[in-house]
PDB file of C-alpha atoms and ligand atoms in Angstrom:
ATOM      1  CA  UNK A 171      91.199 -39.171 198.309  1.00  0.00           C
ATOM      2  CA  UNK A 172      93.524 -37.840 200.998  1.00  0.00           C
ATOM      3  CA  UNK A 173      96.776 -39.727 200.313  1.00  0.00           C
ATOM      4  CA  UNK A 174      98.487 -38.612 203.533  1.00  0.00           C
ATOM      5  CA  UNK A 175      95.561 -39.778 205.612  1.00  0.00           C
ATOM      6  CA  UNK A 176      95.401 -43.106 203.765  1.00  0.00           C
ATOM      7  CA  UNK A 177      99.160 -43.517 204.349  1.00  0.00           C
ATOM      8  CA  UNK A 178      98.745 -42.988 208.110  1.00  0.00           C
ATOM      9  CA  UNK A 179      95.858 -45.471 208.173  1.00  0.00           C
ATOM     10  CA  UNK A 180      97.809 -48.115 206.204  1.00  0.00           C
ATOM     11  CA  UNK A 181     100.824 -47.805 208.523  1.00  0.00           C
ATOM     12  CA  UNK A 182      98.617 -48.105 211.588  1.00  0.00           C
ATOM     13  CA  UNK A 183      96.983 -51.350 210.454  1.00  0.00           C
ATOM     14  CA  UNK A 184     100.315 -52.803 209.265  1.00  0.00           C
ATOM     15  CA  UNK A 185     101.920 -52.197 212.689  1.00  0.00           C
ATOM     16  CA  UNK A 186      98.870 -53.662 214.407  1.00  0.00           C
ATOM     17  CA  UNK A 187      98.884 -56.751 212.150  1.00  0.00           C
ATOM     18  CA  UNK A 188     102.605 -57.139 212.914  1.00  0.00           C
ATOM     19  CA  UNK A 189     101.932 -57.138 216.671  1.00  0.00           C
ATOM     20  CA  UNK A 190      99.285 -59.836 216.169  1.00  0.00           C
ATOM     21  CA  UNK A 191     101.688 -62.009 214.164  1.00  0.00           C
ATOM     22  CA  UNK A 192     104.465 -61.691 216.772  1.00  0.00           C
ATOM     23  CA  UNK A 193     101.992 -62.694 219.472  1.00  0.00           C
ATOM     24  CA  UNK A 194     101.009 -65.768 217.421  1.00  0.00           C
ATOM     25  CA  UNK A 195     104.380 -67.419 218.123  1.00  0.00           C
ATOM     26  CA  UNK A 196     103.164 -68.090 221.650  1.00  0.00           C
ATOM     27  CA  UNK A 197     100.342 -70.321 220.434  1.00  0.00           C
ATOM     28  CA  UNK A 198      99.927 -73.025 217.779  1.00  0.00           C
ATOM     29  CA  UNK A 199     100.637 -72.268 214.160  1.00  0.00           C
ATOM     30  CA  UNK A 200      98.837 -74.687 211.823  1.00  0.00           C
ATOM     31  CA  UNK A 201     100.747 -75.385 208.623  1.00  0.00           C
ATOM     32  CA  UNK A 202      99.116 -76.553 205.378  1.00  0.00           C
ATOM     33  CA  UNK A 203     100.385 -76.846 201.824  1.00  0.00           C
ATOM     34  CA  UNK A 204      98.830 -75.185 198.757  1.00  0.00           C
ATOM     35  CA  UNK A 205      99.877 -75.754 195.121  1.00  0.00           C
ATOM     36  CA  UNK A 206     102.814 -78.045 195.998  1.00  0.00           C
ATOM     37  CA  UNK A 207     104.447 -79.541 199.130  1.00  0.00           C
ATOM     38  CA  UNK A 208     106.755 -76.502 199.473  1.00  0.00           C
ATOM     39  CA  UNK A 209     104.023 -73.883 198.991  1.00  0.00           C
ATOM     40  CA  UNK A 210     103.020 -73.235 202.599  1.00  0.00           C
ATOM     41  CA  UNK A 211     100.174 -71.399 204.251  1.00  0.00           C
ATOM     42  CA  UNK A 212      99.215 -71.113 207.915  1.00  0.00           C
ATOM     43  CA  UNK A 213      96.210 -70.008 209.909  1.00  0.00           C
ATOM     44  CA  UNK A 214      98.204 -66.852 210.704  1.00  0.00           C
ATOM     45  CA  UNK A 215      98.489 -65.936 206.977  1.00  0.00           C
ATOM     46  CA  UNK A 216      94.693 -66.187 206.713  1.00  0.00           C
ATOM     47  CA  UNK A 217      93.946 -64.438 210.009  1.00  0.00           C
ATOM     48  CA  UNK A 218      96.271 -61.570 209.118  1.00  0.00           C
ATOM     49  CA  UNK A 219      94.721 -61.102 205.684  1.00  0.00           C
ATOM     50  CA  UNK A 220      91.239 -61.140 207.221  1.00  0.00           C
ATOM     51  CA  UNK A 221      92.305 -58.642 209.902  1.00  0.00           C
ATOM     52  CA  UNK A 222      93.614 -56.226 207.262  1.00  0.00           C
ATOM     53  CA  UNK A 223      90.544 -56.625 205.046  1.00  0.00           C
ATOM     54  CA  UNK A 224      88.138 -55.965 207.917  1.00  0.00           C
ATOM     55  CA  UNK A 225      90.013 -52.804 208.913  1.00  0.00           C
ATOM     56  CA  UNK A 226      90.174 -51.527 205.332  1.00  0.00           C
ATOM     57  CA  UNK A 227      86.524 -52.255 204.558  1.00  0.00           C
ATOM     58  CA  UNK A 228      85.373 -50.674 207.821  1.00  0.00           C
ATOM     59  CA  UNK A 229      87.013 -47.374 207.014  1.00  0.00           C
ATOM     60  CA  UNK A 230      86.975 -47.442 203.167  1.00  0.00           C
ATOM     61  CA  UNK A 231      84.038 -49.579 201.997  1.00  0.00           C
ATOM     62  CA  UNK A 232      84.551 -48.822 198.280  1.00  0.00           C
ATOM     63  CA  UNK A 233      88.193 -49.965 198.224  1.00  0.00           C
ATOM     64  CA  UNK A 234      88.736 -53.420 196.720  1.00  0.00           C
ATOM     65  CA  UNK A 235      91.306 -55.909 197.989  1.00  0.00           C
ATOM     66  CA  UNK A 236      93.398 -58.441 196.105  1.00  0.00           C
ATOM     67  CA  UNK A 237      94.969 -60.690 198.743  1.00  0.00           C
ATOM     68  CA  UNK A 238      97.136 -63.768 198.360  1.00  0.00           C
ATOM     69  CA  UNK A 239      94.871 -65.911 200.515  1.00  0.00           C
ATOM     70  CA  UNK A 240      91.818 -64.944 198.462  1.00  0.00           C
ATOM     71  CA  UNK A 241      89.833 -63.472 201.328  1.00  0.00           C
ATOM     72  CA  UNK A 242      89.196 -60.216 199.509  1.00  0.00           C
ATOM     73  CA  UNK A 243      87.146 -60.041 196.331  1.00  0.00           C
ATOM     74  CA  UNK A 244      87.930 -61.475 192.914  1.00  0.00           C
ATOM     75  CA  UNK A 245      89.777 -58.561 191.312  1.00  0.00           C
ATOM     76  CA  UNK A 246      89.714 -58.670 187.515  1.00  0.00           C
ATOM     77  CA  UNK A 247      90.592 -55.060 186.788  1.00  0.00           C
ATOM     78  CA  UNK A 248      92.552 -52.377 188.601  1.00  0.00           C
ATOM     79  CA  UNK A 249      89.827 -49.738 188.337  1.00  0.00           C
ATOM     80  CA  UNK A 250      89.253 -47.566 191.394  1.00  0.00           C
ATOM     81  CA  UNK A 251      91.242 -48.061 194.584  1.00  0.00           C
ATOM     82  CA  UNK A 252      92.731 -51.560 194.896  1.00  0.00           C
ATOM     83  CA  UNK A 253      94.852 -52.778 197.800  1.00  0.00           C
ATOM     84  CA  UNK A 254      97.233 -55.601 196.785  1.00  0.00           C
ATOM     85  CA  UNK A 255      98.136 -57.480 199.951  1.00  0.00           C
ATOM     86  CA  UNK A 256     100.443 -60.243 201.032  1.00  0.00           C
ATOM     87  CA  UNK A 257      99.811 -60.789 204.762  1.00  0.00           C
ATOM     88  CA  UNK A 258     103.000 -62.866 205.119  1.00  0.00           C
ATOM     89  CA  UNK A 259     105.565 -62.864 202.314  1.00  0.00           C
ATOM     90  CA  UNK A 260     108.088 -65.574 203.071  1.00  0.00           C
ATOM     91  CA  UNK A 261     105.770 -68.054 204.770  1.00  0.00           C
ATOM     92  CA  UNK A 262     108.486 -70.725 204.791  1.00  0.00           C
ATOM     93  CA  UNK A 263     110.731 -68.316 206.719  1.00  0.00           C
ATOM     94  CA  UNK A 264     107.835 -67.541 209.069  1.00  0.00           C
ATOM     95  CA  UNK A 265     107.346 -71.241 209.804  1.00  0.00           C
ATOM     96  CA  UNK A 266     110.967 -72.377 209.841  1.00  0.00           C
ATOM     97  CA  UNK A 267     113.018 -69.369 210.936  1.00  0.00           C
ATOM     98  CA  UNK A 268     110.539 -67.216 212.830  1.00  0.00           C
ATOM     99  CA  UNK A 269     112.047 -64.194 211.052  1.00  0.00           C
ATOM    100  CA  UNK A 270     112.665 -62.779 207.560  1.00  0.00           C
ATOM    101  CA  UNK A 271     109.001 -62.495 206.587  1.00  0.00           C
ATOM    102  CA  UNK A 272     107.172 -59.334 205.532  1.00  0.00           C
ATOM    103  CA  UNK A 273     103.730 -57.813 205.418  1.00  0.00           C
ATOM    104  CA  UNK A 274     103.636 -56.079 202.046  1.00  0.00           C
ATOM    105  CA  UNK A 275     100.941 -53.855 200.555  1.00  0.00           C
ATOM    106  CA  UNK A 276     100.555 -51.749 197.415  1.00  0.00           C
ATOM    107  CA  UNK A 277      97.664 -49.324 197.008  1.00  0.00           C
ATOM    108  CA  UNK A 278      96.747 -48.675 193.371  1.00  0.00           C
ATOM    109  CA  UNK A 279      94.351 -46.067 191.970  1.00  0.00           C
ATOM    110  CA  UNK A 280      93.118 -46.941 188.478  1.00  0.00           C
ATOM    111  CA  UNK A 281      96.187 -49.136 188.036  1.00  0.00           C
ATOM    112  CA  UNK A 282      98.695 -46.490 189.167  1.00  0.00           C
ATOM    113  CA  UNK A 283     100.771 -47.289 192.265  1.00  0.00           C
ATOM    114  CA  UNK A 284     100.217 -44.625 194.934  1.00  0.00           C
ATOM    115  CA  UNK A 285     101.360 -46.075 198.270  1.00  0.00           C
ATOM    116  CA  UNK A 286     103.769 -48.963 198.892  1.00  0.00           C
ATOM    117  CA  UNK A 287     104.804 -50.809 202.073  1.00  0.00           C
ATOM    118  CA  UNK A 288     107.190 -53.600 203.038  1.00  0.00           C
ATOM    119  CA  UNK A 289     107.239 -54.318 206.777  1.00  0.00           C
ATOM    120  CA  UNK A 290     109.743 -56.679 208.343  1.00  0.00           C
ATOM    121  CA  UNK A 291     107.548 -58.028 211.114  1.00  0.00           C
ATOM    122  CA  UNK A 292     110.215 -59.291 213.556  1.00  0.00           C
ATOM    123  CA  UNK A 293     112.650 -56.385 213.134  1.00  0.00           C
ATOM    124  CA  UNK A 294     109.804 -53.852 213.012  1.00  0.00           C
ATOM    125  CA  UNK A 295     111.457 -52.238 210.004  1.00  0.00           C
ATOM    126  CA  UNK A 296     109.253 -50.344 207.566  1.00  0.00           C
ATOM    127  CA  UNK A 297     110.119 -49.469 203.967  1.00  0.00           C
ATOM    128  CA  UNK A 298     107.438 -47.291 202.389  1.00  0.00           C
ATOM    129  CA  UNK A 299     106.762 -44.814 199.605  1.00  0.00           C
ATOM    130  CA  UNK A 300     104.291 -42.198 198.527  1.00  0.00           C
ATOM    131  CA  UNK A 301     104.408 -41.968 194.725  1.00  0.00           C
ATOM    132  CA  UNK A 302     105.965 -38.702 193.622  1.00  0.00           C
ATOM    133  CA  UNK A 303     106.876 -37.691 197.180  1.00  0.00           C
ATOM    134  CA  UNK A 304     109.648 -40.171 198.054  1.00  0.00           C
ATOM    135  CA  UNK A 305     110.501 -43.350 199.891  1.00  0.00           C
ATOM    136  CA  UNK A 306     111.523 -43.964 203.480  1.00  0.00           C
ATOM    137  CA  UNK A 307     113.140 -46.550 205.723  1.00  0.00           C
ATOM    138  CA  UNK A 308     111.730 -46.105 209.227  1.00  0.00           C
ATOM    139  CA  UNK A 309     110.954 -42.463 208.417  1.00  0.00           C
ATOM    140  CA  UNK A 310     114.475 -41.664 207.084  1.00  0.00           C
ATOM    141  CA  UNK A 311     114.442 -40.773 203.381  1.00  0.00           C
ATOM    142  CA  UNK A 312     115.869 -43.410 201.022  1.00  0.00           C
ATOM    143  CA  UNK A 313     118.401 -42.025 198.535  1.00  0.00           C
ATOM    144  CA  UNK A 314     118.216 -42.472 194.792  1.00  0.00           C
ATOM    145  CA  UNK A 315     120.283 -45.496 193.735  1.00  0.00           C
ATOM    146  CA  UNK A 316     123.852 -44.736 192.680  1.00  0.00           C
ATOM    147  CA  UNK A 317     125.313 -46.356 189.523  1.00  0.00           C
ATOM    148  CA  UNK A 318     126.972 -49.732 189.997  1.00  0.00           C
ATOM    149  CA  UNK A 319     129.020 -51.914 187.636  1.00  0.00           C
ATOM    150  CA  UNK A 320     127.850 -55.482 187.076  1.00  0.00           C
ATOM    151  CA  UNK A 321     131.177 -56.808 188.454  1.00  0.00           C
ATOM    152  CA  UNK A 322     130.497 -54.963 191.714  1.00  0.00           C
ATOM    153  CA  UNK A 323     126.850 -55.915 191.988  1.00  0.00           C
ATOM    154  CA  UNK A 324     125.344 -58.139 194.679  1.00  0.00           C
ATOM    155  CA  UNK A 325     122.194 -59.792 193.397  1.00  0.00           C
ATOM    156  CA  UNK A 326     119.299 -61.712 194.910  1.00  0.00           C
ATOM    157  CA  UNK A 327     118.502 -64.984 193.192  1.00  0.00           C
ATOM    158  CA  UNK A 328     117.258 -68.415 194.233  1.00  0.00           C
ATOM    159  CA  UNK A 329     119.839 -71.208 193.773  1.00  0.00           C
ATOM    160  CA  UNK A 330     117.369 -73.396 191.876  1.00  0.00           C
ATOM    161  CA  UNK A 331     117.734 -71.172 188.785  1.00  0.00           C
ATOM    162  CA  UNK A 332     121.411 -72.043 188.556  1.00  0.00           C
ATOM    163  CA  UNK A 333     120.417 -75.693 188.094  1.00  0.00           C
ATOM    164  CA  UNK A 334     118.904 -77.124 184.885  1.00  0.00           C
ATOM    165  CA  UNK A 335     115.236 -76.105 184.742  1.00  0.00           C
ATOM    166  CA  UNK A 336     112.556 -75.651 182.129  1.00  0.00           C
ATOM    167  CA  UNK A 337     112.030 -71.898 182.486  1.00  0.00           C
ATOM    168  CA  UNK A 338     115.389 -70.276 181.702  1.00  0.00           C
ATOM    169  CA  UNK A 339     118.787 -71.142 180.266  1.00  0.00           C
ATOM    170  CA  UNK A 340     120.691 -71.868 183.490  1.00  0.00           C
ATOM    171  CA  UNK A 341     124.087 -71.612 181.711  1.00  0.00           C
ATOM    172  CA  UNK A 342     123.469 -67.877 181.322  1.00  0.00           C
ATOM    173  CA  UNK A 343     122.612 -67.605 185.000  1.00  0.00           C
ATOM    174  CA  UNK A 344     125.856 -69.410 185.851  1.00  0.00           C
ATOM    175  CA  UNK A 345     127.668 -66.720 183.822  1.00  0.00           C
ATOM    176  CA  UNK A 346     125.814 -64.023 185.746  1.00  0.00           C
ATOM    177  CA  UNK A 347     126.684 -65.602 189.087  1.00  0.00           C
ATOM    178  CA  UNK A 348     130.356 -65.749 188.036  1.00  0.00           C
ATOM    179  CA  UNK A 349     130.326 -62.126 186.860  1.00  0.00           C
ATOM    180  CA  UNK A 350     128.802 -60.410 189.875  1.00  0.00           C
ATOM    181  CA  UNK A 351     130.504 -59.772 193.200  1.00  0.00           C
ATOM    182  CA  UNK A 352     128.060 -61.906 195.183  1.00  0.00           C
ATOM    183  CA  UNK A 353     124.643 -63.510 195.367  1.00  0.00           C
ATOM    184  CA  UNK A 354     122.109 -63.727 198.169  1.00  0.00           C
ATOM    185  CA  UNK A 355     118.834 -65.542 198.649  1.00  0.00           C
ATOM    186  CA  UNK A 356     116.475 -64.458 201.433  1.00  0.00           C
ATOM    187  CA  UNK A 357     113.309 -66.448 200.698  1.00  0.00           C
ATOM    188  CA  UNK A 358     110.982 -63.453 200.676  1.00  0.00           C
ATOM    189  CA  UNK A 359     110.517 -61.544 197.429  1.00  0.00           C
ATOM    190  CA  UNK A 360     109.388 -58.455 199.337  1.00  0.00           C
ATOM    191  CA  UNK A 361     112.485 -58.552 201.536  1.00  0.00           C
ATOM    192  CA  UNK A 362     114.773 -58.811 198.505  1.00  0.00           C
ATOM    193  CA  UNK A 363     112.974 -55.871 196.885  1.00  0.00           C
ATOM    194  CA  UNK A 364     113.344 -53.877 200.131  1.00  0.00           C
ATOM    195  CA  UNK A 365     117.089 -54.545 199.910  1.00  0.00           C
ATOM    196  CA  UNK A 366     117.247 -53.416 196.281  1.00  0.00           C
ATOM    197  CA  UNK A 367     115.430 -50.132 197.006  1.00  0.00           C
ATOM    198  CA  UNK A 368     117.803 -49.428 199.880  1.00  0.00           C
ATOM    199  CA  UNK A 369     120.953 -50.358 197.932  1.00  0.00           C
ATOM    200  CA  UNK A 370     121.786 -53.492 199.950  1.00  0.00           C
ATOM    201  CA  UNK A 371     121.232 -55.570 196.804  1.00  0.00           C
ATOM    202  CA  UNK A 372     121.648 -54.258 193.241  1.00  0.00           C
ATOM    203  CA  UNK A 373     119.133 -56.587 191.603  1.00  0.00           C
ATOM    204  CA  UNK A 374     116.613 -59.313 192.395  1.00  0.00           C
ATOM    205  CA  UNK A 375     115.522 -61.893 189.837  1.00  0.00           C
ATOM    206  CA  UNK A 376     112.587 -64.281 190.054  1.00  0.00           C
ATOM    207  CA  UNK A 377     111.022 -66.592 187.482  1.00  0.00           C
ATOM    208  CA  UNK A 378     107.513 -66.538 188.845  1.00  0.00           C
ATOM    209  CA  UNK A 379     105.964 -64.038 191.187  1.00  0.00           C
ATOM    210  CA  UNK A 380     102.430 -63.022 191.997  1.00  0.00           C
ATOM    211  CA  UNK A 381     101.092 -59.444 192.176  1.00  0.00           C
ATOM    212  CA  UNK A 382     101.019 -59.526 195.994  1.00  0.00           C
ATOM    213  CA  UNK A 383     104.728 -60.448 196.193  1.00  0.00           C
ATOM    214  CA  UNK A 384     105.772 -57.213 194.474  1.00  0.00           C
ATOM    215  CA  UNK A 385     102.757 -54.829 194.561  1.00  0.00           C
ATOM    216  CA  UNK A 386     104.202 -52.684 197.344  1.00  0.00           C
ATOM    217  CA  UNK A 387     107.830 -53.043 196.321  1.00  0.00           C
ATOM    218  CA  UNK A 388     107.599 -51.673 192.793  1.00  0.00           C
ATOM    219  CA  UNK A 389     106.042 -48.444 194.104  1.00  0.00           C
ATOM    220  CA  UNK A 390     108.937 -47.979 196.531  1.00  0.00           C
ATOM    221  CA  UNK A 391     111.430 -48.928 193.802  1.00  0.00           C
ATOM    222  CA  UNK A 392     110.168 -46.249 191.445  1.00  0.00           C
ATOM    223  CA  UNK A 393     110.844 -43.521 194.019  1.00  0.00           C
ATOM    224  CA  UNK A 394     114.547 -44.408 194.248  1.00  0.00           C
ATOM    225  CA  UNK A 395     115.037 -44.976 190.514  1.00  0.00           C
ATOM    226  CA  UNK A 396     115.014 -48.797 190.542  1.00  0.00           C
ATOM    227  CA  UNK A 397     113.621 -50.376 187.377  1.00  0.00           C
ATOM    228  CA  UNK A 398     111.037 -53.156 187.695  1.00  0.00           C
ATOM    229  CA  UNK A 399     109.929 -55.215 184.677  1.00  0.00           C
ATOM    230  CA  UNK A 400     109.173 -58.738 183.588  1.00  0.00           C
ATOM    231  CA  UNK A 401     111.760 -60.604 181.473  1.00  0.00           C
ATOM    232  CA  UNK A 402     110.361 -58.987 178.306  1.00  0.00           C
ATOM    233  CA  UNK A 403     111.315 -55.585 179.680  1.00  0.00           C
ATOM    234  CA  UNK A 404     107.605 -54.723 180.071  1.00  0.00           C
ATOM    235  CA  UNK A 405     105.561 -53.809 183.144  1.00  0.00           C
ATOM    236  CA  UNK A 406     104.772 -56.778 185.412  1.00  0.00           C
ATOM    237  CA  UNK A 407     101.306 -58.210 184.724  1.00  0.00           C
ATOM    238  CA  UNK A 408      99.339 -57.430 187.884  1.00  0.00           C
ATOM    239  CA  UNK A 409      96.403 -59.644 186.977  1.00  0.00           C
ATOM    240  CA  UNK A 410      98.388 -62.889 186.751  1.00  0.00           C
ATOM    241  CA  UNK A 411     101.789 -64.371 187.639  1.00  0.00           C
ATOM    242  CA  UNK A 412     104.849 -63.151 185.773  1.00  0.00           C
ATOM    243  CA  UNK A 413     108.634 -63.145 185.629  1.00  0.00           C
ATOM    244  CA  UNK A 414     110.300 -60.296 187.539  1.00  0.00           C
ATOM    245  CA  UNK A 415     113.512 -58.292 187.594  1.00  0.00           C
ATOM    246  CA  UNK A 416     114.049 -55.246 189.796  1.00  0.00           C
ATOM    247  CA  UNK A 417     117.467 -53.653 189.497  1.00  0.00           C
ATOM    248  CA  UNK A 418     119.634 -50.618 189.847  1.00  0.00           C
ATOM    249  CA  UNK A 419     119.033 -48.661 186.601  1.00  0.00           C
ATOM    250  CA  UNK A 420     122.685 -48.986 185.564  1.00  0.00           C
ATOM    251  CA  UNK A 421     122.485 -52.795 185.269  1.00  0.00           C
ATOM    252  CA  UNK A 422     118.828 -53.631 184.592  1.00  0.00           C
ATOM    253  CA  UNK A 423     119.120 -53.730 180.787  1.00  0.00           C
ATOM    254  CA  UNK A 424     122.471 -55.509 180.902  1.00  0.00           C
ATOM    255  CA  UNK A 425     121.062 -58.334 183.035  1.00  0.00           C
ATOM    256  CA  UNK A 426     118.033 -58.740 180.769  1.00  0.00           C
ATOM    257  CA  UNK A 427     120.002 -58.653 177.507  1.00  0.00           C
ATOM    258  CA  UNK A 428     123.090 -60.633 178.476  1.00  0.00           C
ATOM    259  CA  UNK A 429     122.043 -63.111 181.122  1.00  0.00           C
ATOM    260  CA  UNK A 430     118.343 -63.947 180.910  1.00  0.00           C
ATOM    261  CA  UNK A 431     117.195 -66.291 178.175  1.00  0.00           C
ATOM    262  CA  UNK A 432     113.701 -67.654 178.700  1.00  0.00           C
ATOM    263  CA  UNK A 433     112.747 -71.055 177.329  1.00  0.00           C
ATOM    264  CA  UNK A 434     109.562 -70.681 175.317  1.00  0.00           C
TER     265      UNK A 434
HETATM  266  P1  LIG B 590     105.046 -66.345 199.865  1.00  0.00           P
HETATM  267  O1  LIG B 590     105.929 -66.675 200.986  1.00  0.00           O
HETATM  268  O2  LIG B 590     104.087 -65.231 200.163  1.00  0.00           O
HETATM  269  O3  LIG B 590     104.349 -67.561 199.298  1.00  0.00           O
HETATM  270  C1  LIG B 590     110.103 -67.295 197.874  1.00  0.00           C
HETATM  271  O4  LIG B 590     111.247 -67.382 197.103  1.00  0.00           O
HETATM  272  C2  LIG B 590     109.286 -66.104 197.409  1.00  0.00           C
HETATM  273  O5  LIG B 590     108.453 -66.476 196.290  1.00  0.00           O
HETATM  274  C3  LIG B 590     108.335 -65.611 198.464  1.00  0.00           C
HETATM  275  O6  LIG B 590     108.180 -64.243 198.321  1.00  0.00           O
HETATM  276  C4  LIG B 590     107.060 -66.380 198.169  1.00  0.00           C
HETATM  277  O7  LIG B 590     105.921 -65.731 198.657  1.00  0.00           O
HETATM  278  C5  LIG B 590     107.072 -66.400 196.667  1.00  0.00           C
HETATM  279  N1  LIG B 590     106.380 -67.548 196.097  1.00  0.00           N
HETATM  280  C6  LIG B 590     106.434 -68.810 196.548  1.00  0.00           C
HETATM  281  N2  LIG B 590     105.708 -69.646 195.767  1.00  0.00           N
HETATM  282  C7  LIG B 590     105.168 -68.881 194.783  1.00  0.00           C
HETATM  283  C8  LIG B 590     104.324 -69.149 193.650  1.00  0.00           C
HETATM  284  N3  LIG B 590     103.882 -70.375 193.376  1.00  0.00           N
HETATM  285  N4  LIG B 590     103.979 -68.125 192.858  1.00  0.00           N
HETATM  286  C9  LIG B 590     104.419 -66.881 193.136  1.00  0.00           C
HETATM  287  N5  LIG B 590     105.212 -66.545 194.186  1.00  0.00           N
HETATM  288  C10 LIG B 590     105.605 -67.543 195.001  1.00  0.00           C
HETATM  289 CA1  LIG B 591     102.209 -64.885 201.347  1.00  0.00          CA
END
């Protein structure tokens, strides 16, 4: 497999998919709900996933595709080359704000992340990485993350986790929110990860993410020294949904040990 060539191909289809999505604002977007009334999907999510799958299959017929909208195949193992795709991460932002949504893709070979992409469709900003070779923001190299103290950290977290809930001890999260310098919530996991890898956030915490939300981001994170795990400090489970923490290496362990207490 020629990684450089695959990288050029992936970028080309991501930019093309982005142009199609931007054009879609001039015609009707049909909104439906999925697992709950706030879990949104549109015809554009599906069309974009289908567009990417057709391009990938046409040029690489043996590659398998795990896509959020289920238009690829049922992927039950990460053997061979697997593309993990979210055609629109941040669908609520897409629908409501017409910005702050990402196309994100991770390309895995036998379970190892090789190429990662997060593309901010409206800003036309690309974060990408080639494993072992580095990470870039619009073709400028991303630097390795510099140490940060927890008191100086700005973290991404959804406000609902600071309220009583049945997944984590929210009192600990309140302590975390009081300790850090600031919190942000962008509504797209991929966007928050893009900010962590480029040092605009120092951590991003989520109680339940899917492989396609983070598949591209963890590959980029690794190149800049960010640590990505689930709340047990283990690798994210790419064949189901899992908890997720990506952070600057100087505060990853501290957040897990001192501020995250899962309810079993
Ligand atoms: P989506 O827009 O592709 O659905 C919102 O805080 C973030 O969480 C988005 O990245 C969103 O991705 C993701 N998300 C929303 N609902 C989810 C669910 N039920 N499981 C996993 N990820 C989800
Ligand atoms: Ca999505």
